[in-house]
Amino acid sequence: YGNRSKDSRGQRILTSAIFAFFTTASNDLALGFPVVRAIYGNSMLVYLAANVLVFQTIFQPLAMVVFEVGKAFKDCHELASPRSGVLEGEDRRGMVLRTAKSIALNPIMLATVLGALYSCFLASTLLRDADGDFQLPPPVGSIVQLWTSPFQMMFLFLNGAKLRSASITFWPAVLVLMKVVVCAYISWGLSLLFVRADTADSEALKHFTFFYGTIPAGGAPLIYAQFFDCGEEVVAAGSIWGLVLAGPIELLTALFLQSKTVNWNDMRIVMHTAARASAVCDVLFVLLVALGWWGVSRRS
């Protein structure tokens, strides 16, 4: 907030809120659940689901409130009287009402409330899939799956479109280190305080807190950065480098902290499959670059 002293108060609130949201918004659904299930089985999914619930019902709505307040301050600065530089009393009341309306009608807030109401009054209609996880009944479940399936692919596409330079600069590096490294050690340190030694699987829980802290940020921070027009390039670069840094850290964490639960045969198969897929992608990338270079040289 203090680093962008030349910007308006609203712009500084938005930028600092986006950066803070980046360090707390783990990619639990698209990356967390598959990786945790592969390493820990189903034993730790309940803790991951609890973290998702707390984030969706507390942290994300609070972040949306801060975003709307920052947007209101930004609009206030743009609509301020050129003579006094501040809004009149009636305009201030209108700004408060518009902010409250935006918070109440925010899609994230509405979805959270609707989900809570559904779980309270229509929980008996939920079904279980082959893995035993709850899912919405058809056709509601099919519609929701249709809407949400392209999210991860579209996030990566948006990330690449917003990333003008892949160079490592100060703020993307700070965001990545805060999310992938600092959060992991803070989570592990808190587990030393709150996980009792006589608790069943206490060591596994402590290791899980460190592993959970290494999960990189998801697509929500970049979407909000674009929506509120603040810090898009920084968040895009941080998302890319977060994925790059989180991969080796999570692999080493799985190897050294969970060596008893890792199936080494499965690990070998996964690594060989990933190597083959990477080789195919490398060949396709080289061909695309060669075709592009050939087309440009032919035109010139």
Tab-separated table of C-alpha atoms in Angstrom:
chain	number	residue	atom	x	y	z
A	1	TYR	CA	0.000	0.000	0.000
A	2	GLY	CA	2.781	2.453	0.901
A	3	ASN	CA	4.917	1.588	-2.141
A	4	ARG	CA	2.428	3.163	-4.609
A	5	SER	CA	2.223	6.546	-2.916
A	6	LYS	CA	1.641	8.371	-6.219
A	7	ASP	CA	-1.548	6.427	-6.966
A	8	SER	CA	-4.938	7.258	-5.548
A	9	ARG	CA	-6.060	5.701	-2.286
A	10	GLY	CA	-8.519	3.431	-4.054
A	11	GLN	CA	-5.882	2.169	-6.495
A	12	ARG	CA	-3.492	1.438	-3.634
A	13	ILE	CA	-6.201	-0.434	-1.706
A	14	LEU	CA	-7.026	-2.512	-4.780
A	15	THR	CA	-3.391	-3.322	-5.559
A	16	SER	CA	-2.512	-4.283	-1.977
A	17	ALA	CA	-5.715	-6.346	-1.679
A	18	ILE	CA	-4.914	-8.211	-4.920
A	19	PHE	CA	-1.374	-8.963	-3.715
A	20	ALA	CA	-2.659	-10.139	-0.307
A	21	PHE	CA	-5.333	-12.265	-1.981
A	22	PHE	CA	-2.663	-13.847	-4.203
A	23	THR	CA	-0.756	-15.136	-1.155
A	24	THR	CA	-3.861	-16.782	0.356
A	25	ALA	CA	-5.765	-18.106	-2.686
A	26	SER	CA	-4.395	-21.631	-3.144
A	27	ASN	CA	-5.327	-23.601	-6.230
A	28	ASP	CA	-7.099	-26.199	-4.084
A	29	LEU	CA	-9.742	-27.485	-6.488
A	30	ALA	CA	-7.723	-27.885	-9.682
A	31	LEU	CA	-4.332	-28.759	-8.166
A	32	GLY	CA	-4.721	-29.380	-4.437
A	33	PHE	CA	-7.236	-32.231	-4.393
A	34	PRO	CA	-5.583	-34.386	-7.123
A	35	VAL	CA	-2.080	-33.978	-5.701
A	36	VAL	CA	-3.115	-34.512	-2.073
A	37	ARG	CA	-5.141	-37.597	-3.026
A	38	ALA	CA	-2.164	-38.999	-4.966
A	39	ILE	CA	0.265	-38.504	-2.060
A	40	TYR	CA	-1.859	-38.954	1.071
A	41	GLY	CA	-4.809	-40.913	-0.240
A	42	ASN	CA	-8.189	-39.901	1.161
A	43	SER	CA	-6.948	-39.409	4.722
A	44	MET	CA	-6.118	-35.698	4.328
A	45	LEU	CA	-8.919	-34.678	1.980
A	46	VAL	CA	-11.146	-33.733	4.913
A	47	TYR	CA	-8.605	-31.132	6.052
A	48	LEU	CA	-8.251	-29.785	2.533
A	49	ALA	CA	-12.043	-29.563	2.212
A	50	ALA	CA	-12.193	-27.704	5.536
A	51	ASN	CA	-9.606	-25.203	4.279
A	52	VAL	CA	-11.606	-24.680	1.096
A	53	LEU	CA	-14.776	-24.121	3.138
A	54	VAL	CA	-13.104	-21.560	5.397
A	55	PHE	CA	-11.561	-19.750	2.447
A	56	GLN	CA	-14.772	-19.650	0.414
A	57	THR	CA	-16.976	-18.544	3.309
A	58	ILE	CA	-14.652	-16.158	5.165
A	59	PHE	CA	-11.526	-15.042	3.328
A	60	GLN	CA	-12.924	-14.675	-0.177
A	61	PRO	CA	-16.024	-12.686	0.880
A	62	LEU	CA	-13.806	-10.433	3.017
A	63	ALA	CA	-11.510	-9.940	0.028
A	64	MET	CA	-14.504	-9.031	-2.125
A	65	VAL	CA	-15.565	-6.441	0.456
A	66	VAL	CA	-12.088	-4.888	0.353
A	67	PHE	CA	-12.141	-4.927	-3.456
A	68	GLU	CA	-15.481	-3.141	-3.560
A	69	VAL	CA	-14.328	-0.582	-0.990
A	70	GLY	CA	-11.163	0.077	-2.986
A	71	LYS	CA	-13.208	0.412	-6.169
A	72	ALA	CA	-15.507	2.872	-4.407
A	73	PHE	CA	-12.535	4.973	-3.282
A	74	LYS	CA	-11.147	4.858	-6.808
A	75	ASP	CA	-14.467	6.016	-8.267
A	76	CYS	CA	-14.638	8.675	-5.545
A	77	HIS	CA	-11.241	9.990	-6.607
A	78	GLU	CA	-12.285	10.108	-10.261
A	79	LEU	CA	-15.600	11.835	-9.492
A	80	ALA	CA	-14.226	14.245	-6.891
A	81	SER	CA	-14.817	17.943	-7.306
A	82	PRO	CA	-11.867	19.564	-9.099
A	83	ARG	CA	-12.103	22.525	-6.738
A	84	SER	CA	-12.121	20.754	-3.380
A	85	GLY	CA	-10.828	17.305	-4.354
A	86	VAL	CA	-13.493	15.580	-2.239
A	87	LEU	CA	-17.032	14.412	-2.710
A	88	GLU	CA	-20.007	16.294	-1.351
A	89	GLY	CA	-22.142	14.756	1.389
A	90	GLU	CA	-24.840	13.484	-0.952
A	91	ASP	CA	-22.249	11.909	-3.230
A	92	ARG	CA	-20.659	10.182	-0.248
A	93	ARG	CA	-23.978	8.661	0.777
A	94	GLY	CA	-24.472	7.479	-2.788
A	95	MET	CA	-21.006	5.952	-2.797
A	96	VAL	CA	-21.761	4.043	0.418
A	97	LEU	CA	-25.045	2.756	-1.012
A	98	ARG	CA	-23.417	1.723	-4.292
A	99	THR	CA	-20.647	-0.091	-2.414
A	100	ALA	CA	-23.130	-1.941	-0.211
A	101	LYS	CA	-25.173	-2.911	-3.270
A	102	SER	CA	-22.084	-4.146	-5.122
A	103	ILE	CA	-21.067	-6.263	-2.129
A	104	ALA	CA	-24.536	-7.760	-1.711
A	105	LEU	CA	-24.927	-8.543	-5.428
A	106	ASN	CA	-21.380	-9.787	-5.986
A	107	PRO	CA	-21.471	-13.212	-7.722
A	108	ILE	CA	-19.019	-14.684	-5.208
A	109	MET	CA	-21.164	-13.570	-2.286
A	110	LEU	CA	-24.344	-14.813	-3.934
A	111	ALA	CA	-22.806	-18.181	-4.802
A	112	THR	CA	-21.542	-18.623	-1.237
A	113	VAL	CA	-24.968	-17.855	0.217
A	114	LEU	CA	-26.733	-20.124	-2.281
A	115	GLY	CA	-24.323	-22.970	-1.527
A	116	ALA	CA	-24.876	-22.587	2.219
A	117	LEU	CA	-28.668	-22.547	1.749
A	118	TYR	CA	-28.517	-25.624	-0.487
A	119	SER	CA	-26.455	-27.576	2.044
A	120	CYS	CA	-28.887	-26.601	4.820
A	121	PHE	CA	-32.211	-27.324	3.143
A	122	LEU	CA	-31.457	-29.664	0.209
A	123	ALA	CA	-28.535	-31.729	1.484
A	124	SER	CA	-30.575	-34.931	1.081
A	125	THR	CA	-30.593	-34.459	-2.713
A	126	LEU	CA	-26.791	-34.677	-2.987
A	127	LEU	CA	-25.371	-37.780	-4.659
A	128	ARG	CA	-22.040	-39.597	-4.361
A	129	ASP	CA	-19.772	-40.370	-7.284
A	130	ALA	CA	-17.544	-43.428	-7.754
A	131	ASP	CA	-14.913	-41.991	-5.370
A	132	GLY	CA	-17.481	-41.313	-2.662
A	133	ASP	CA	-17.444	-37.536	-3.117
A	134	PHE	CA	-20.655	-35.514	-3.009
A	135	GLN	CA	-21.999	-34.023	-6.220
A	136	LEU	CA	-25.098	-32.120	-7.292
A	137	PRO	CA	-27.972	-34.100	-8.775
A	138	PRO	CA	-28.706	-33.883	-12.505
A	139	PRO	CA	-29.398	-31.703	-14.370
A	140	VAL	CA	-27.995	-29.104	-11.945
A	141	GLY	CA	-24.708	-30.973	-11.553
A	142	SER	CA	-24.306	-31.344	-15.322
A	143	ILE	CA	-24.932	-27.633	-15.883
A	144	VAL	CA	-22.457	-26.592	-13.186
A	145	GLN	CA	-19.837	-28.996	-14.564
A	146	LEU	CA	-20.380	-27.631	-18.079
A	147	TRP	CA	-19.876	-24.072	-16.866
A	148	THR	CA	-16.832	-24.777	-14.706
A	149	SER	CA	-14.923	-27.339	-16.809
A	150	PRO	CA	-13.083	-24.784	-19.020
A	151	PHE	CA	-11.998	-22.664	-16.031
A	152	GLN	CA	-8.475	-24.031	-15.603
A	153	MET	CA	-7.730	-23.980	-19.341
A	154	MET	CA	-9.115	-20.452	-19.699
A	155	PHE	CA	-7.105	-19.315	-16.670
A	156	LEU	CA	-3.876	-20.553	-18.232
A	157	PHE	CA	-4.809	-18.927	-21.541
A	158	LEU	CA	-5.585	-15.622	-19.782
A	159	ASN	CA	-2.344	-15.914	-17.852
A	160	GLY	CA	-0.330	-16.278	-21.037
A	161	ALA	CA	-2.213	-13.450	-22.752
A	162	LYS	CA	-1.536	-11.045	-19.869
A	163	LEU	CA	2.112	-12.032	-19.461
A	164	ARG	CA	4.065	-9.632	-21.653
A	165	SER	CA	7.433	-10.529	-20.187
A	166	ALA	CA	8.598	-13.700	-18.426
A	167	SER	CA	11.475	-11.911	-16.712
A	168	ILE	CA	11.727	-12.191	-12.933
A	169	THR	CA	11.125	-8.782	-11.352
A	170	PHE	CA	10.837	-7.737	-7.728
A	171	TRP	CA	7.102	-7.913	-7.027
A	172	PRO	CA	6.353	-11.210	-8.839
A	173	ALA	CA	9.302	-12.766	-6.983
A	174	VAL	CA	7.975	-11.458	-3.655
A	175	LEU	CA	4.503	-12.823	-4.342
A	176	VAL	CA	5.822	-16.237	-5.368
A	177	LEU	CA	8.117	-16.546	-2.351
A	178	MET	CA	5.337	-15.441	0.001
A	179	LYS	CA	2.843	-17.946	-1.425
A	180	VAL	CA	5.010	-20.994	-2.039
A	181	VAL	CA	7.800	-20.706	0.570
A	182	VAL	CA	6.823	-18.366	3.407
A	183	CYS	CA	3.248	-19.691	3.683
A	184	ALA	CA	4.578	-23.248	3.852
A	185	TYR	CA	6.869	-22.489	6.786
A	186	ILE	CA	4.238	-20.384	8.562
A	187	SER	CA	1.715	-23.227	8.219
A	188	TRP	CA	4.257	-25.699	9.527
A	189	GLY	CA	5.136	-23.406	12.434
A	190	LEU	CA	1.469	-23.038	13.385
A	191	SER	CA	1.104	-26.821	13.297
A	192	LEU	CA	3.839	-27.096	15.918
A	193	LEU	CA	1.702	-24.927	18.206
A	194	PHE	CA	-1.744	-26.412	17.591
A	195	VAL	CA	-1.130	-30.095	16.723
A	196	ARG	CA	-0.555	-32.016	19.931
A	197	ALA	CA	2.146	-34.653	20.033
A	198	ASP	CA	-0.282	-37.322	21.299
A	199	THR	CA	-2.644	-36.730	18.355
A	200	ALA	CA	-3.010	-39.619	15.956
A	201	ASP	CA	-0.823	-39.102	12.877
A	202	SER	CA	0.537	-35.870	14.326
A	203	GLU	CA	3.686	-36.018	12.199
A	204	ALA	CA	1.649	-36.584	9.040
A	205	LEU	CA	-0.537	-33.590	9.911
A	206	LYS	CA	2.513	-31.380	10.404
A	207	HIS	CA	3.960	-32.498	7.084
A	208	PHE	CA	0.603	-31.912	5.428
A	209	THR	CA	0.510	-28.294	6.668
A	210	PHE	CA	3.869	-27.657	5.036
A	211	PHE	CA	2.783	-29.357	1.823
A	212	TYR	CA	-0.476	-27.404	1.719
A	213	GLY	CA	1.441	-24.135	2.002
A	214	THR	CA	3.420	-24.970	-1.147
A	215	ILE	CA	0.299	-25.165	-3.371
A	216	PRO	CA	0.533	-22.177	-5.781
A	217	ALA	CA	-2.135	-19.570	-6.321
A	218	GLY	CA	-5.118	-20.317	-8.528
A	219	GLY	CA	-6.765	-18.263	-11.235
A	220	ALA	CA	-8.976	-16.083	-9.023
A	221	PRO	CA	-6.333	-13.382	-8.250
A	222	LEU	CA	-5.613	-12.809	-11.941
A	223	ILE	CA	-9.320	-12.609	-12.780
A	224	TYR	CA	-9.911	-10.060	-10.027
A	225	ALA	CA	-6.797	-8.113	-11.052
A	226	GLN	CA	-8.199	-7.816	-14.563
A	227	PHE	CA	-11.708	-7.013	-13.348
A	228	PHE	CA	-10.553	-4.242	-11.005
A	229	ASP	CA	-7.724	-3.094	-13.330
A	230	CYS	CA	-4.780	-3.369	-10.952
A	231	GLY	CA	-1.552	-5.381	-10.977
A	232	GLU	CA	-2.460	-7.670	-13.897
A	233	GLU	CA	1.077	-8.190	-15.218
A	234	VAL	CA	2.527	-8.725	-11.744
A	235	VAL	CA	-0.122	-11.303	-10.822
A	236	ALA	CA	0.231	-13.063	-14.198
A	237	ALA	CA	4.001	-13.344	-13.801
A	238	GLY	CA	3.602	-14.474	-10.198
A	239	SER	CA	1.136	-17.191	-11.246
A	240	ILE	CA	3.491	-18.583	-13.885
A	241	TRP	CA	6.577	-18.543	-11.690
A	242	GLY	CA	4.548	-19.924	-8.786
A	243	LEU	CA	3.715	-23.012	-10.838
A	244	VAL	CA	7.358	-23.361	-11.871
A	245	LEU	CA	8.642	-23.111	-8.287
A	246	ALA	CA	5.885	-25.148	-6.628
A	247	GLY	CA	6.452	-28.243	-8.768
A	248	PRO	CA	9.966	-29.141	-7.523
A	249	ILE	CA	9.123	-28.142	-3.945
A	250	GLU	CA	6.034	-30.370	-3.860
A	251	LEU	CA	7.975	-33.238	-5.421
A	252	LEU	CA	10.759	-32.966	-2.819
A	253	THR	CA	8.185	-32.638	-0.048
A	254	ALA	CA	6.450	-35.806	-1.214
A	255	LEU	CA	9.746	-37.697	-1.475
A	256	PHE	CA	11.330	-36.717	1.840
A	257	LEU	CA	8.398	-35.988	4.138
A	258	GLN	CA	6.017	-38.710	2.957
A	259	SER	CA	8.386	-41.469	1.881
A	260	LYS	CA	6.274	-44.097	3.707
A	261	THR	CA	3.105	-43.318	1.760
A	262	VAL	CA	4.618	-42.776	-1.693
A	263	ASN	CA	4.198	-45.614	-4.162
A	264	TRP	CA	7.566	-45.539	-5.908
A	265	ASN	CA	6.356	-47.650	-8.823
A	266	ASP	CA	3.552	-45.171	-9.483
A	267	MET	CA	6.052	-42.330	-9.118
A	268	ARG	CA	8.287	-43.884	-11.781
A	269	ILE	CA	5.345	-44.356	-14.162
A	270	VAL	CA	4.186	-40.776	-13.646
A	271	MET	CA	7.667	-39.346	-14.225
A	272	HIS	CA	8.160	-41.388	-17.417
A	273	THR	CA	4.721	-40.409	-18.705
A	274	ALA	CA	5.395	-36.734	-17.964
A	275	ALA	CA	8.763	-36.975	-19.722
A	276	ARG	CA	7.157	-38.455	-22.850
A	277	ALA	CA	4.409	-35.827	-22.852
A	278	SER	CA	7.004	-33.088	-22.412
A	279	ALA	CA	9.027	-34.439	-25.338
A	280	VAL	CA	5.947	-34.376	-27.593
A	281	CYS	CA	5.142	-30.812	-26.501
A	282	ASP	CA	8.748	-29.762	-27.126
A	283	VAL	CA	8.605	-31.123	-30.677
A	284	LEU	CA	5.292	-29.363	-31.354
A	285	PHE	CA	6.653	-26.096	-29.964
A	286	VAL	CA	9.763	-26.287	-32.157
A	287	LEU	CA	7.617	-27.017	-35.209
A	288	LEU	CA	5.340	-24.050	-34.478
A	289	VAL	CA	8.329	-21.734	-34.039
A	290	ALA	CA	9.901	-23.032	-37.257
A	291	LEU	CA	6.647	-22.551	-39.179
A	292	GLY	CA	6.243	-19.039	-37.818
A	293	TRP	CA	9.831	-18.124	-38.692
A	294	TRP	CA	9.413	-19.620	-42.168
A	295	GLY	CA	6.184	-17.652	-42.749
A	296	VAL	CA	7.753	-14.360	-41.620
A	297	SER	CA	10.886	-14.895	-43.724
A	298	ARG	CA	8.764	-15.788	-46.762
A	299	ARG	CA	6.752	-12.579	-46.495
A	300	SER	CA	9.872	-10.465	-46.123
